[in-house]
């Protein structure tokens, strides 16, 4: 047996006993040149070597912002004293996931998801959002992913996106969540200008996942 195999066998997968028997669900969108980018951001994935042409390993150059496609907003994104992505403890990046289907609360593309709607969801399910959980907001906006490659196309197709209201963000902070994800371009609804939900959540060192493929 190769020495490398012996070494690998001594390194157990983190929380392997917890993962056994569970189904892993992929919620990310692929990074491509055609995906929409925030204004002023360049995103380009280039092939710089291939086996057929160059005779050696395939390599790619990704010239991009970290806020393209499915990505994590570290708390420092809006909180100058917040955690950087490499400072987030690993045990905050996994845990109890709470998927909240908010589609019935959305009647307009730029609607906000309010505290009363989150509380209504809790009552309807007979549960409370637990401390230390990661909340996923299911708006249905992931269905628009891949239908546009420019902002003009996006506005004509999706006409905006829903997001979290300030009172809902404060409510989730009070519940003690560690992270939140959403299947829209931003946790704040369009057209976001002052980003209140971002500020409220990151002030509590809560990480934000955007552009989920739900």
PDB file of C-alpha atoms in Angstrom:
ATOM      1  CA  UNK A   1       0.000   0.000   0.000  1.00  0.00           C
ATOM      2  CA  UNK A   2       1.434   3.435  -0.931  1.00  0.00           C
ATOM      3  CA  UNK A   3       2.614   5.607   1.939  1.00  0.00           C
ATOM      4  CA  UNK A   4       0.195   8.329   0.837  1.00  0.00           C
ATOM      5  CA  UNK A   5      -2.736   5.919   1.254  1.00  0.00           C
ATOM      6  CA  UNK A   6      -1.611   5.018   4.759  1.00  0.00           C
ATOM      7  CA  UNK A   7      -1.417   8.700   5.634  1.00  0.00           C
ATOM      8  CA  UNK A   8      -4.865   9.484   4.248  1.00  0.00           C
ATOM      9  CA  UNK A   9      -6.440   6.618   6.182  1.00  0.00           C
ATOM     10  CA  UNK A  10      -5.275   8.206   9.434  1.00  0.00           C
ATOM     11  CA  UNK A  11      -7.184  11.404   8.677  1.00  0.00           C
ATOM     12  CA  UNK A  12     -10.881  10.871   9.440  1.00  0.00           C
ATOM     13  CA  UNK A  13     -13.447  12.932   7.590  1.00  0.00           C
ATOM     14  CA  UNK A  14     -14.749  15.668   9.923  1.00  0.00           C
ATOM     15  CA  UNK A  15     -18.010  14.591  11.541  1.00  0.00           C
ATOM     16  CA  UNK A  16     -18.056  11.495   9.338  1.00  0.00           C
ATOM     17  CA  UNK A  17     -20.303   9.734  11.825  1.00  0.00           C
ATOM     18  CA  UNK A  18     -22.849  12.532  11.400  1.00  0.00           C
ATOM     19  CA  UNK A  19     -22.771  12.485   7.597  1.00  0.00           C
ATOM     20  CA  UNK A  20     -23.300   8.736   7.208  1.00  0.00           C
ATOM     21  CA  UNK A  21     -26.755   8.036   5.846  1.00  0.00           C
ATOM     22  CA  UNK A  22     -27.516  11.660   5.019  1.00  0.00           C
ATOM     23  CA  UNK A  23     -28.309  12.938   1.534  1.00  0.00           C
ATOM     24  CA  UNK A  24     -26.047  15.703   0.227  1.00  0.00           C
ATOM     25  CA  UNK A  25     -27.889  18.312  -1.856  1.00  0.00           C
ATOM     26  CA  UNK A  26     -25.978  20.554  -4.286  1.00  0.00           C
ATOM     27  CA  UNK A  27     -27.227  24.140  -3.999  1.00  0.00           C
ATOM     28  CA  UNK A  28     -24.603  26.043  -5.983  1.00  0.00           C
ATOM     29  CA  UNK A  29     -24.686  27.452  -9.494  1.00  0.00           C
ATOM     30  CA  UNK A  30     -21.713  26.851 -11.819  1.00  0.00           C
ATOM     31  CA  UNK A  31     -19.252  29.667 -12.507  1.00  0.00           C
ATOM     32  CA  UNK A  32     -19.380  30.600 -16.197  1.00  0.00           C
ATOM     33  CA  UNK A  33     -18.403  33.598 -18.294  1.00  0.00           C
ATOM     34  CA  UNK A  34     -22.063  34.223 -19.112  1.00  0.00           C
ATOM     35  CA  UNK A  35     -23.369  34.656 -15.568  1.00  0.00           C
ATOM     36  CA  UNK A  36     -24.570  38.059 -14.441  1.00  0.00           C
ATOM     37  CA  UNK A  37     -22.102  40.265 -12.578  1.00  0.00           C
ATOM     38  CA  UNK A  38     -22.534  43.260 -10.328  1.00  0.00           C
ATOM     39  CA  UNK A  39     -21.841  46.560 -12.055  1.00  0.00           C
ATOM     40  CA  UNK A  40     -18.136  47.207 -12.544  1.00  0.00           C
ATOM     41  CA  UNK A  41     -17.123  43.598 -11.820  1.00  0.00           C
ATOM     42  CA  UNK A  42     -15.215  41.552 -14.366  1.00  0.00           C
ATOM     43  CA  UNK A  43     -15.731  37.797 -14.557  1.00  0.00           C
ATOM     44  CA  UNK A  44     -13.745  35.733 -17.020  1.00  0.00           C
ATOM     45  CA  UNK A  45     -12.722  32.076 -16.936  1.00  0.00           C
ATOM     46  CA  UNK A  46      -9.985  31.389 -19.504  1.00  0.00           C
ATOM     47  CA  UNK A  47      -8.308  28.149 -20.562  1.00  0.00           C
ATOM     48  CA  UNK A  48      -4.530  28.629 -20.504  1.00  0.00           C
ATOM     49  CA  UNK A  49      -3.366  25.062 -21.132  1.00  0.00           C
ATOM     50  CA  UNK A  50      -4.850  21.791 -22.377  1.00  0.00           C
ATOM     51  CA  UNK A  51      -3.448  18.322 -22.894  1.00  0.00           C
ATOM     52  CA  UNK A  52      -4.341  18.084 -26.648  1.00  0.00           C
ATOM     53  CA  UNK A  53      -2.791  21.471 -27.507  1.00  0.00           C
ATOM     54  CA  UNK A  54      -0.020  21.918 -24.943  1.00  0.00           C
ATOM     55  CA  UNK A  55       0.632  18.336 -23.956  1.00  0.00           C
ATOM     56  CA  UNK A  56       0.211  18.859 -20.254  1.00  0.00           C
ATOM     57  CA  UNK A  57      -2.260  19.483 -17.469  1.00  0.00           C
ATOM     58  CA  UNK A  58      -5.484  21.405 -18.072  1.00  0.00           C
ATOM     59  CA  UNK A  59      -5.455  24.721 -16.223  1.00  0.00           C
ATOM     60  CA  UNK A  60      -7.867  27.612 -16.032  1.00  0.00           C
ATOM     61  CA  UNK A  61      -7.486  31.263 -15.095  1.00  0.00           C
ATOM     62  CA  UNK A  62     -10.423  32.691 -13.171  1.00  0.00           C
ATOM     63  CA  UNK A  63     -10.391  36.489 -13.179  1.00  0.00           C
ATOM     64  CA  UNK A  64     -13.377  37.294 -11.036  1.00  0.00           C
ATOM     65  CA  UNK A  65     -14.853  38.876  -7.952  1.00  0.00           C
ATOM     66  CA  UNK A  66     -15.743  36.622  -5.038  1.00  0.00           C
ATOM     67  CA  UNK A  67     -19.301  37.990  -5.306  1.00  0.00           C
ATOM     68  CA  UNK A  68     -20.175  36.200  -8.542  1.00  0.00           C
ATOM     69  CA  UNK A  69     -22.547  33.238  -8.709  1.00  0.00           C
ATOM     70  CA  UNK A  70     -23.287  31.294  -5.533  1.00  0.00           C
ATOM     71  CA  UNK A  71     -21.061  32.806  -2.861  1.00  0.00           C
ATOM     72  CA  UNK A  72     -20.695  33.574   0.831  1.00  0.00           C
ATOM     73  CA  UNK A  73     -20.700  37.121   2.164  1.00  0.00           C
ATOM     74  CA  UNK A  74     -18.321  37.113   5.118  1.00  0.00           C
ATOM     75  CA  UNK A  75     -19.413  39.405   7.980  1.00  0.00           C
ATOM     76  CA  UNK A  76     -16.605  41.840   7.113  1.00  0.00           C
ATOM     77  CA  UNK A  77     -18.398  42.535   3.803  1.00  0.00           C
ATOM     78  CA  UNK A  78     -20.529  45.168   5.563  1.00  0.00           C
ATOM     79  CA  UNK A  79     -19.036  45.162   9.064  1.00  0.00           C
ATOM     80  CA  UNK A  80     -15.474  46.566   9.237  1.00  0.00           C
ATOM     81  CA  UNK A  81     -14.984  44.729  12.521  1.00  0.00           C
ATOM     82  CA  UNK A  82     -16.574  41.502  11.302  1.00  0.00           C
ATOM     83  CA  UNK A  83     -14.983  38.161  10.548  1.00  0.00           C
ATOM     84  CA  UNK A  84     -13.180  37.502   7.274  1.00  0.00           C
ATOM     85  CA  UNK A  85     -14.128  34.304   5.438  1.00  0.00           C
ATOM     86  CA  UNK A  86     -10.981  32.526   6.669  1.00  0.00           C
ATOM     87  CA  UNK A  87     -11.822  33.496  10.246  1.00  0.00           C
ATOM     88  CA  UNK A  88     -15.245  31.843  10.281  1.00  0.00           C
ATOM     89  CA  UNK A  89     -15.013  28.754  12.508  1.00  0.00           C
ATOM     90  CA  UNK A  90     -15.755  25.574  10.572  1.00  0.00           C
ATOM     91  CA  UNK A  91     -18.409  24.561  13.086  1.00  0.00           C
ATOM     92  CA  UNK A  92     -20.413  27.629  12.047  1.00  0.00           C
ATOM     93  CA  UNK A  93     -20.480  26.528   8.420  1.00  0.00           C
ATOM     94  CA  UNK A  94     -22.506  23.392   9.092  1.00  0.00           C
ATOM     95  CA  UNK A  95     -25.371  22.617  11.416  1.00  0.00           C
ATOM     96  CA  UNK A  96     -29.147  22.485  11.565  1.00  0.00           C
ATOM     97  CA  UNK A  97     -30.625  23.851   8.344  1.00  0.00           C
ATOM     98  CA  UNK A  98     -34.028  25.519   8.364  1.00  0.00           C
ATOM     99  CA  UNK A  99     -35.580  25.875   4.894  1.00  0.00           C
ATOM    100  CA  UNK A 100     -38.336  28.495   4.925  1.00  0.00           C
ATOM    101  CA  UNK A 101     -40.613  28.493   1.882  1.00  0.00           C
ATOM    102  CA  UNK A 102     -41.577  32.158   1.541  1.00  0.00           C
ATOM    103  CA  UNK A 103     -43.121  31.970  -1.930  1.00  0.00           C
ATOM    104  CA  UNK A 104     -46.660  32.525  -0.680  1.00  0.00           C
ATOM    105  CA  UNK A 105     -45.612  35.789   0.942  1.00  0.00           C
ATOM    106  CA  UNK A 106     -44.244  37.229  -2.313  1.00  0.00           C
ATOM    107  CA  UNK A 107     -46.717  39.022  -4.574  1.00  0.00           C
ATOM    108  CA  UNK A 108     -44.282  41.462  -6.209  1.00  0.00           C
ATOM    109  CA  UNK A 109     -40.715  40.861  -7.445  1.00  0.00           C
ATOM    110  CA  UNK A 110     -39.262  43.401  -5.007  1.00  0.00           C
ATOM    111  CA  UNK A 111     -41.257  42.358  -1.938  1.00  0.00           C
ATOM    112  CA  UNK A 112     -39.635  42.114   1.471  1.00  0.00           C
ATOM    113  CA  UNK A 113     -39.932  39.080   3.715  1.00  0.00           C
ATOM    114  CA  UNK A 114     -41.070  40.465   7.059  1.00  0.00           C
ATOM    115  CA  UNK A 115     -40.739  39.434  10.687  1.00  0.00           C
ATOM    116  CA  UNK A 116     -44.473  38.715  10.905  1.00  0.00           C
ATOM    117  CA  UNK A 117     -44.195  36.375   7.917  1.00  0.00           C
ATOM    118  CA  UNK A 118     -41.306  34.484   9.517  1.00  0.00           C
ATOM    119  CA  UNK A 119     -43.343  34.170  12.716  1.00  0.00           C
ATOM    120  CA  UNK A 120     -46.360  33.026  10.695  1.00  0.00           C
ATOM    121  CA  UNK A 121     -44.193  30.315   9.118  1.00  0.00           C
ATOM    122  CA  UNK A 122     -43.034  29.194  12.577  1.00  0.00           C
ATOM    123  CA  UNK A 123     -46.628  28.972  13.812  1.00  0.00           C
ATOM    124  CA  UNK A 124     -47.765  27.073  10.716  1.00  0.00           C
ATOM    125  CA  UNK A 125     -44.992  24.494  11.166  1.00  0.00           C
ATOM    126  CA  UNK A 126     -45.225  24.334  14.938  1.00  0.00           C
ATOM    127  CA  UNK A 127     -41.507  25.033  15.279  1.00  0.00           C
ATOM    128  CA  UNK A 128     -39.208  27.847  16.272  1.00  0.00           C
ATOM    129  CA  UNK A 129     -36.043  28.789  14.424  1.00  0.00           C
ATOM    130  CA  UNK A 130     -33.376  27.292  16.712  1.00  0.00           C
ATOM    131  CA  UNK A 131     -30.286  29.039  17.991  1.00  0.00           C
ATOM    132  CA  UNK A 132     -27.175  28.165  16.005  1.00  0.00           C
ATOM    133  CA  UNK A 133     -29.118  27.214  12.879  1.00  0.00           C
ATOM    134  CA  UNK A 134     -28.570  28.198   9.249  1.00  0.00           C
ATOM    135  CA  UNK A 135     -31.718  29.572   7.617  1.00  0.00           C
ATOM    136  CA  UNK A 136     -32.378  29.097   3.890  1.00  0.00           C
ATOM    137  CA  UNK A 137     -35.021  31.351   2.319  1.00  0.00           C
ATOM    138  CA  UNK A 138     -36.739  29.656  -0.619  1.00  0.00           C
ATOM    139  CA  UNK A 139     -38.231  32.361  -2.855  1.00  0.00           C
ATOM    140  CA  UNK A 140     -38.326  30.448  -6.144  1.00  0.00           C
ATOM    141  CA  UNK A 141     -36.092  33.017  -7.845  1.00  0.00           C
ATOM    142  CA  UNK A 142     -33.524  30.323  -8.662  1.00  0.00           C
ATOM    143  CA  UNK A 143     -35.841  29.388 -11.541  1.00  0.00           C
ATOM    144  CA  UNK A 144     -34.627  32.492 -13.366  1.00  0.00           C
ATOM    145  CA  UNK A 145     -30.960  31.482 -13.185  1.00  0.00           C
ATOM    146  CA  UNK A 146     -29.486  30.842 -16.617  1.00  0.00           C
ATOM    147  CA  UNK A 147     -32.210  32.764 -18.461  1.00  0.00           C
ATOM    148  CA  UNK A 148     -30.204  35.989 -18.611  1.00  0.00           C
ATOM    149  CA  UNK A 149     -26.635  37.118 -19.261  1.00  0.00           C
ATOM    150  CA  UNK A 150     -27.035  40.874 -18.794  1.00  0.00           C
ATOM    151  CA  UNK A 151     -28.817  43.254 -16.467  1.00  0.00           C
ATOM    152  CA  UNK A 152     -31.186  44.354 -19.239  1.00  0.00           C
ATOM    153  CA  UNK A 153     -32.233  40.741 -19.733  1.00  0.00           C
ATOM    154  CA  UNK A 154     -32.517  40.210 -15.989  1.00  0.00           C
ATOM    155  CA  UNK A 155     -34.864  43.141 -15.419  1.00  0.00           C
ATOM    156  CA  UNK A 156     -37.057  42.146 -18.362  1.00  0.00           C
ATOM    157  CA  UNK A 157     -37.320  38.527 -17.171  1.00  0.00           C
ATOM    158  CA  UNK A 158     -37.178  38.535 -13.365  1.00  0.00           C
ATOM    159  CA  UNK A 159     -38.109  42.219 -12.856  1.00  0.00           C
ATOM    160  CA  UNK A 160     -36.206  42.345  -9.581  1.00  0.00           C
ATOM    161  CA  UNK A 161     -35.900  40.053  -6.573  1.00  0.00           C
ATOM    162  CA  UNK A 162     -37.352  39.745  -3.072  1.00  0.00           C
ATOM    163  CA  UNK A 163     -35.276  39.975   0.069  1.00  0.00           C
ATOM    164  CA  UNK A 164     -35.260  40.306   3.821  1.00  0.00           C
ATOM    165  CA  UNK A 165     -36.788  43.312   5.585  1.00  0.00           C
ATOM    166  CA  UNK A 166     -34.863  45.060   8.400  1.00  0.00           C
ATOM    167  CA  UNK A 167     -37.302  43.825  11.060  1.00  0.00           C
ATOM    168  CA  UNK A 168     -36.978  40.249   9.779  1.00  0.00           C
ATOM    169  CA  UNK A 169     -33.185  40.528   9.845  1.00  0.00           C
ATOM    170  CA  UNK A 170     -33.315  41.770  13.450  1.00  0.00           C
ATOM    171  CA  UNK A 171     -35.679  38.923  14.347  1.00  0.00           C
ATOM    172  CA  UNK A 172     -33.264  36.326  12.962  1.00  0.00           C
ATOM    173  CA  UNK A 173     -30.406  37.942  14.871  1.00  0.00           C
ATOM    174  CA  UNK A 174     -32.484  37.651  18.051  1.00  0.00           C
ATOM    175  CA  UNK A 175     -33.014  33.936  17.312  1.00  0.00           C
ATOM    176  CA  UNK A 176     -29.248  33.413  17.331  1.00  0.00           C
ATOM    177  CA  UNK A 177     -28.794  32.030  13.821  1.00  0.00           C
ATOM    178  CA  UNK A 178     -25.209  31.759  12.539  1.00  0.00           C
ATOM    179  CA  UNK A 179     -25.893  31.954   8.798  1.00  0.00           C
ATOM    180  CA  UNK A 180     -28.566  32.664   6.224  1.00  0.00           C
ATOM    181  CA  UNK A 181     -28.926  31.797   2.553  1.00  0.00           C
ATOM    182  CA  UNK A 182     -31.244  32.941  -0.214  1.00  0.00           C
ATOM    183  CA  UNK A 183     -31.850  31.988  -3.854  1.00  0.00           C
ATOM    184  CA  UNK A 184     -31.762  35.595  -5.099  1.00  0.00           C
ATOM    185  CA  UNK A 185     -28.951  37.941  -6.105  1.00  0.00           C
ATOM    186  CA  UNK A 186     -28.916  39.614  -2.689  1.00  0.00           C
ATOM    187  CA  UNK A 187     -30.329  39.226   0.810  1.00  0.00           C
ATOM    188  CA  UNK A 188     -31.676  42.786   0.425  1.00  0.00           C
ATOM    189  CA  UNK A 189     -34.533  43.203  -2.064  1.00  0.00           C
ATOM    190  CA  UNK A 190     -34.073  45.058  -5.347  1.00  0.00           C
ATOM    191  CA  UNK A 191     -33.313  47.796  -5.939  1.00  0.00           C
ATOM    192  CA  UNK A 192     -31.083  47.657  -2.867  1.00  0.00           C
ATOM    193  CA  UNK A 193     -29.353  50.962  -2.163  1.00  0.00           C
ATOM    194  CA  UNK A 194     -28.526  51.132   1.547  1.00  0.00           C
ATOM    195  CA  UNK A 195     -28.494  47.356   2.258  1.00  0.00           C
ATOM    196  CA  UNK A 196     -30.113  47.335   5.733  1.00  0.00           C
ATOM    197  CA  UNK A 197     -30.379  43.532   5.995  1.00  0.00           C
ATOM    198  CA  UNK A 198     -26.689  43.164   5.124  1.00  0.00           C
ATOM    199  CA  UNK A 199     -25.691  45.630   7.831  1.00  0.00           C
ATOM    200  CA  UNK A 200     -27.925  44.103  10.505  1.00  0.00           C
ATOM    201  CA  UNK A 201     -26.856  40.510   9.837  1.00  0.00           C
ATOM    202  CA  UNK A 202     -23.129  41.128   9.439  1.00  0.00           C
ATOM    203  CA  UNK A 203     -23.063  43.301  12.553  1.00  0.00           C
ATOM    204  CA  UNK A 204     -23.973  40.073  14.384  1.00  0.00           C
ATOM    205  CA  UNK A 205     -21.215  38.185  12.491  1.00  0.00           C
ATOM    206  CA  UNK A 206     -23.821  36.187  10.569  1.00  0.00           C
ATOM    207  CA  UNK A 207     -22.598  34.964   7.187  1.00  0.00           C
ATOM    208  CA  UNK A 208     -24.821  35.316   4.116  1.00  0.00           C
ATOM    209  CA  UNK A 209     -25.073  32.925   1.155  1.00  0.00           C
ATOM    210  CA  UNK A 210     -26.497  34.384  -2.056  1.00  0.00           C
ATOM    211  CA  UNK A 211     -27.536  32.934  -5.425  1.00  0.00           C
ATOM    212  CA  UNK A 212     -28.412  29.495  -4.071  1.00  0.00           C
ATOM    213  CA  UNK A 213     -29.767  26.975  -6.564  1.00  0.00           C
ATOM    214  CA  UNK A 214     -32.887  25.844  -4.733  1.00  0.00           C
TER     215      UNK A 214
END
